Each structure stands twice: as C-alpha cells, then as structure tokens.
Amino acid sequence: MNPWIIYSQPRPSASLRLFAFPHAGGGSGGFRNWANRLGDEIELGYVQLPGRESRFREAPYSSIPELMPALADALSPHLDRPFAFFGHSLGGRIAFEAMRELRRRGDKEAAHLFVAACPAPQLPWPHPFMHGLDTAQFLGEMQKRYGGIPQQILEEEELCAMLLPMLRADMTMLETYSYVEEAPLNGGITVFGGLEDRMVKESSLVPWRLETSGAFHLQMEAGDHFFPQSAQSRLPESVAAGLTRVARVTEPI
C-alpha cells in the first residue's frame, strides 16, 4: 500500500486522475467532500505527506527539494492515465515542483496545474519569517496571518503539541523555498485566488502566467485564504469543468 496517495472513492474506469495537495498544516481531510463533486470521469487521489493524519508518526519534510525525490517516486506508479495536479497554498508550490521533478526524470507530464491561494513561485517571500519563532509567537502569527487553526486545538495542549512539528515544517518549506528558473510547463495553469485573502493578493497570482507555454486562466473567488474549503465554494466544480475542457484537447498519455 502506498501511504502517499489515498483514494477514498476509487474509480478504475475514470478517464482522468486529479492529485490534490493540501495547504500548510493540512491533510487529505481538506478534500474529503471533493470526490462526489468532480464527476464519475475524474478519480481523486489525495496526496498525504508525512507528519499528518494517517502518517502523523513520520517525520515531516521541511525542504521542498528534499521532499521531491520521494514524492516523485510515490506518484510515478499512479500516472497510468491523463492526470492533473491541484494544490492549495503550500500545496500549490509542492504540486508545481512535483511537475517539474517528473519532467526532469522524463516521466509523464501533468495535463494541467490548478493552484489556489498560492503566489507565483518566482516572487520572493514578502513576509517576515515565522518558522523559527517560539511556540506562542509562532501560533499567534499563524492565526494573525492565516487563521484556520481551530480554537479547540489551540486550547488543548496535547493536540497542539502533535500539530506543531508538522505545521512548523510546512512553514519552513514555504518560507525557505528558492525558485530555480526552468522552461515553462507544457500543461496549462489555472490559478484561483480569494478576494478577501490577506496574504495572497491578485497581483501575486498573475506571474503564474510565465510558468506555462499552454493556456492560462486566473479566477478570483469570494472568501479568504481558506476559500477552497468553504461550504459555499464551487471550486471542485470549477476544477472539474476545467479538467474536462483540458481532456478534450489533450492527447492520451
């Protein structure tokens, strides 16, 4: 069993596969309501990184370059049909680098990259680093900048202690990421942003256009940094429609 990829609703006859990469501090749970909303032709695979949920006993990665070899090894056996990547925040950065790692290996290429609440990779990190702060300051900055940590976790010392190493490692990946220029991706890129997102402004999403030689689309949605998880969000349906359009013009892999 591959612990990296989880299929909550396997669809062996689906013609497309979408791999979903979570935000910092997140896991596959953030996508649990997506499978039923993508349609029968799309099989959803959650990417489960070490240090969270079913893999919480494993040490988390704190460097994207160090993560890439193991992640690409885990993905490679699952690329037996046309596929695309979706990443939320840090997940968007990891998905982008995974696409480039697979290309460097001469492996199959994703038909499309969907990212949400993730600044273009070539832009420098614009905020003071927080991954090295002490626990109280770190959690305070997380809530101030992003929100998203349930109050019951913050108030429960044991739960907070379990979450902290993974969350700090994820923020280290995000803040210490160093972009290396390569050729644009062949697959297109669709970028989603939240109109009320305090950390990721629309202007920081536009340069994603430079990372593809294919189609580019930018779509702003109502909501903050966690708009993809909002009950009101139609993001899964938007991704499904975009992926279906891509499939019509993509040669079989």
Coordinates of C-alpha atoms in Angstrom, one line a residue:
M1 CA 0.0 0.0 0.0
N2 CA 1.3 3.4 -1.0
P3 CA 0.8 5.8 2.0
W4 CA 1.4 8.8 -0.1
I5 CA -1.7 8.5 -2.3
I6 CA -5.2 8.0 -0.9
Y7 CA -8.3 7.2 -3.0
S8 CA -11.4 7.5 -0.8
Q9 CA -13.6 6.6 -3.8
P10 CA -11.6 4.5 -6.3
R11 CA -12.9 4.9 -9.9
P12 CA -10.9 2.3 -12.0
S13 CA -12.9 3.3 -15.1
A14 CA -12.3 7.1 -14.8
S15 CA -10.6 8.6 -17.7
L16 CA -8.8 11.3 -15.7
R17 CA -7.0 11.5 -12.3
L18 CA -6.6 14.5 -10.2
F19 CA -4.0 14.6 -7.4
A20 CA -4.8 17.1 -4.6
F21 CA -2.0 18.6 -2.4
P22 CA -3.0 20.2 0.9
H23 CA -2.2 23.6 2.4
A24 CA 0.4 24.0 5.2
G25 CA -0.8 22.1 8.2
G26 CA -3.4 20.3 6.2
G27 CA -4.0 16.8 5.1
S28 CA -6.4 14.8 2.9
G29 CA -9.3 15.7 5.1
G30 CA -9.4 19.1 3.4
F31 CA -10.6 17.4 0.2
R32 CA -12.9 14.8 1.5
N33 CA -16.0 16.4 0.0
W34 CA -14.4 16.7 -3.4
A35 CA -14.7 13.2 -4.8
N36 CA -18.5 13.3 -5.1
R37 CA -18.4 16.7 -6.8
L38 CA -15.8 16.0 -9.5
G39 CA -18.0 13.6 -11.6
D40 CA -17.6 10.0 -12.5
E41 CA -14.8 10.6 -15.1
I42 CA -12.4 12.0 -12.6
E43 CA -10.7 9.9 -9.9
L44 CA -9.4 11.9 -6.9
G45 CA -6.1 11.0 -5.3
Y46 CA -5.2 12.8 -2.0
V47 CA -1.5 13.4 -1.6
Q48 CA -0.7 12.6 2.1
L49 CA 2.6 14.0 3.2
P50 CA 4.5 12.6 6.2
G51 CA 3.7 14.1 9.6
R52 CA -0.1 14.3 9.4
E53 CA -3.3 12.3 9.8
S54 CA -2.5 8.6 8.9
R55 CA 1.2 9.4 8.7
F56 CA 1.5 11.6 11.9
R57 CA 4.2 9.3 13.4
E58 CA 6.5 10.0 10.5
A59 CA 8.9 13.0 10.5
P60 CA 7.6 15.8 8.2
Y61 CA 9.8 17.3 5.5
S62 CA 10.9 20.9 6.0
S63 CA 12.5 21.3 2.5
I64 CA 10.8 21.1 -0.9
P65 CA 14.0 19.9 -2.7
E66 CA 14.4 17.1 -0.1
L67 CA 10.7 16.1 -0.5
M68 CA 10.8 15.9 -4.3
P69 CA 12.6 12.5 -4.9
A70 CA 10.3 10.6 -2.5
L71 CA 7.2 12.3 -3.7
A72 CA 8.0 11.7 -7.4
D73 CA 8.8 8.0 -6.6
A74 CA 5.4 7.7 -5.0
L75 CA 3.5 9.4 -7.8
S76 CA 5.1 7.7 -10.7
P77 CA 3.2 4.4 -10.5
H78 CA -0.1 6.3 -10.5
L79 CA 0.5 8.1 -13.8
D80 CA -1.2 5.5 -15.9
R81 CA -3.9 7.8 -17.3
P82 CA -4.2 11.5 -18.1
F83 CA -3.7 13.4 -14.9
A84 CA -3.6 16.9 -13.3
F85 CA -2.5 18.4 -10.1
F86 CA -4.4 20.7 -7.7
G87 CA -2.6 22.5 -4.8
H88 CA -3.9 24.8 -2.1
S89 CA -1.3 27.4 -0.8
L90 CA 1.9 25.4 0.1
G91 CA 0.3 22.5 -1.8
G92 CA 0.4 24.6 -5.0
R93 CA 4.1 25.2 -4.6
I94 CA 4.7 21.5 -4.0
A95 CA 2.5 20.5 -6.9
F96 CA 4.4 22.8 -9.2
E97 CA 7.7 21.5 -8.2
A98 CA 6.5 17.9 -8.5
M99 CA 5.5 18.6 -12.1
R100 CA 9.0 19.9 -12.8
E101 CA 10.6 17.0 -11.0
L102 CA 8.6 14.5 -13.1
R103 CA 9.7 16.3 -16.2
R104 CA 13.3 16.2 -15.2
R105 CA 13.0 12.5 -14.8
G106 CA 11.5 12.1 -18.2
D107 CA 8.3 10.8 -16.6
K108 CA 4.8 11.6 -17.9
E109 CA 3.7 15.2 -17.6
A110 CA 0.5 16.5 -16.0
A111 CA -2.0 17.9 -18.4
H112 CA -2.8 20.8 -16.2
L113 CA -1.9 22.5 -12.9
F114 CA -4.6 24.1 -10.7
V115 CA -3.4 26.2 -7.8
A116 CA -5.4 28.2 -5.2
A117 CA -4.2 30.9 -2.8
C118 CA -0.6 30.4 -3.9
P119 CA 1.7 33.3 -5.0
A120 CA 3.6 32.8 -8.3
P121 CA 6.8 30.8 -7.5
Q122 CA 9.3 33.3 -8.9
L123 CA 8.2 36.0 -6.5
P124 CA 10.3 36.4 -3.3
W125 CA 8.6 35.6 0.0
P126 CA 7.3 39.0 1.1
H127 CA 6.6 38.4 4.8
P128 CA 8.9 38.2 7.9
F129 CA 9.9 34.6 8.5
M130 CA 8.0 32.9 11.3
H131 CA 9.0 29.3 11.2
G132 CA 11.8 29.9 13.8
L133 CA 9.6 31.7 16.4
D134 CA 8.9 30.2 19.8
T135 CA 5.7 28.3 20.1
A136 CA 3.4 31.0 21.4
Q137 CA 4.7 33.6 18.9
F138 CA 4.5 31.1 16.0
L139 CA 0.9 30.1 16.7
G140 CA 0.0 33.7 17.2
E141 CA 1.4 34.7 13.8
M142 CA -0.3 31.7 12.1
Q143 CA -3.7 32.8 13.4
K144 CA -3.0 36.5 12.7
R145 CA -1.9 35.9 9.1
Y146 CA -4.0 32.9 8.0
G147 CA -6.4 31.8 10.7
G148 CA -7.6 28.3 10.1
I149 CA -6.4 26.6 13.4
P150 CA -9.5 25.5 15.3
Q151 CA -9.7 27.1 18.7
Q152 CA -10.1 23.7 20.4
I153 CA -6.7 22.6 19.1
L154 CA -5.1 25.8 20.4
E155 CA -6.7 25.2 23.8
E156 CA -5.7 21.5 24.0
E157 CA -2.0 21.3 24.8
E158 CA -1.6 17.7 23.7
L159 CA -3.3 18.2 20.4
C160 CA -1.3 21.4 19.8
A161 CA 2.0 19.6 20.5
M162 CA 1.1 17.0 17.9
L163 CA 0.3 19.6 15.3
L164 CA 3.2 21.9 15.9
P165 CA 6.1 20.0 14.3
M166 CA 4.3 19.4 11.1
L167 CA 3.0 23.0 10.9
R168 CA 6.4 24.4 11.6
A169 CA 8.0 22.1 9.0
D170 CA 5.4 23.2 6.4
M171 CA 6.0 26.8 7.1
T172 CA 9.7 26.2 6.8
M173 CA 9.2 24.7 3.3
L174 CA 7.1 27.7 2.3
E175 CA 9.4 30.4 3.7
T176 CA 12.7 28.9 2.6
Y177 CA 11.6 27.9 -0.9
S178 CA 14.1 29.0 -3.5
Y179 CA 12.9 29.3 -7.1
V180 CA 15.1 28.0 -9.9
E181 CA 14.3 29.1 -13.4
E182 CA 13.4 26.3 -15.9
A183 CA 11.5 26.1 -19.1
P184 CA 7.7 26.8 -18.7
L185 CA 5.5 23.8 -18.2
N186 CA 3.8 22.4 -21.3
G187 CA 0.5 21.9 -19.4
G188 CA -1.7 24.9 -18.8
I189 CA -2.2 26.6 -15.4
T190 CA -5.4 27.7 -13.8
V191 CA -5.0 29.9 -10.7
F192 CA -7.7 30.7 -8.1
G193 CA -7.5 33.5 -5.6
G194 CA -9.6 34.6 -2.6
L195 CA -10.9 38.2 -2.8
E196 CA -10.6 38.5 1.0
D197 CA -7.2 36.7 1.3
R198 CA -5.0 39.0 3.4
M199 CA -1.8 37.1 2.5
V200 CA -2.1 36.4 -1.2
K201 CA -3.2 39.3 -3.4
E202 CA -4.4 39.0 -7.0
S203 CA -1.2 40.8 -8.2
S204 CA 0.9 38.0 -6.8
L205 CA -1.0 35.4 -8.8
V206 CA -0.7 37.0 -12.3
P207 CA 3.0 36.0 -12.8
W208 CA 2.0 32.3 -12.8
R209 CA 1.3 33.1 -16.5
L210 CA 5.1 32.9 -17.1
E211 CA 5.3 29.3 -15.9
T212 CA 3.3 27.8 -18.8
S213 CA 3.6 27.6 -22.5
G214 CA 0.0 26.5 -22.6
A215 CA -3.3 28.0 -21.6
F216 CA -3.5 30.3 -18.5
H217 CA -6.6 31.3 -16.5
L218 CA -6.9 33.4 -13.4
Q219 CA -10.2 33.3 -11.4
M220 CA -10.9 35.2 -8.2
E221 CA -13.4 33.8 -5.8
A222 CA -15.3 35.1 -2.7
G223 CA -13.5 34.2 0.5
D224 CA -10.2 34.3 2.5
H225 CA -7.1 32.1 2.3
F226 CA -9.2 29.0 3.0
F227 CA -11.9 29.7 0.4
P228 CA -11.3 26.2 -1.2
Q229 CA -12.7 24.6 2.0
S230 CA -15.7 26.9 2.3
A231 CA -19.1 25.1 2.2
Q232 CA -20.2 27.7 -0.3
S233 CA -17.2 27.3 -2.6
R234 CA -17.8 25.9 -6.1
L235 CA -14.1 25.2 -6.6
P236 CA -14.4 21.4 -7.1
E237 CA -16.9 22.0 -9.9
S238 CA -14.7 24.7 -11.4
V239 CA -11.7 22.3 -11.4
A240 CA -13.8 19.5 -12.8
A241 CA -15.0 21.8 -15.7
G242 CA -11.5 23.0 -16.4
L243 CA -10.1 19.5 -16.4
T244 CA -12.8 18.3 -18.7
R245 CA -12.0 21.1 -21.1
V246 CA -8.3 20.1 -21.0
A247 CA -9.1 16.5 -21.7
R248 CA -10.9 17.4 -24.9
V249 CA -7.7 18.9 -26.4
T250 CA -5.1 16.6 -24.7
E251 CA -3.6 13.6 -26.5
P252 CA -3.9 10.4 -24.5
I253 CA -0.8 9.9 -22.3

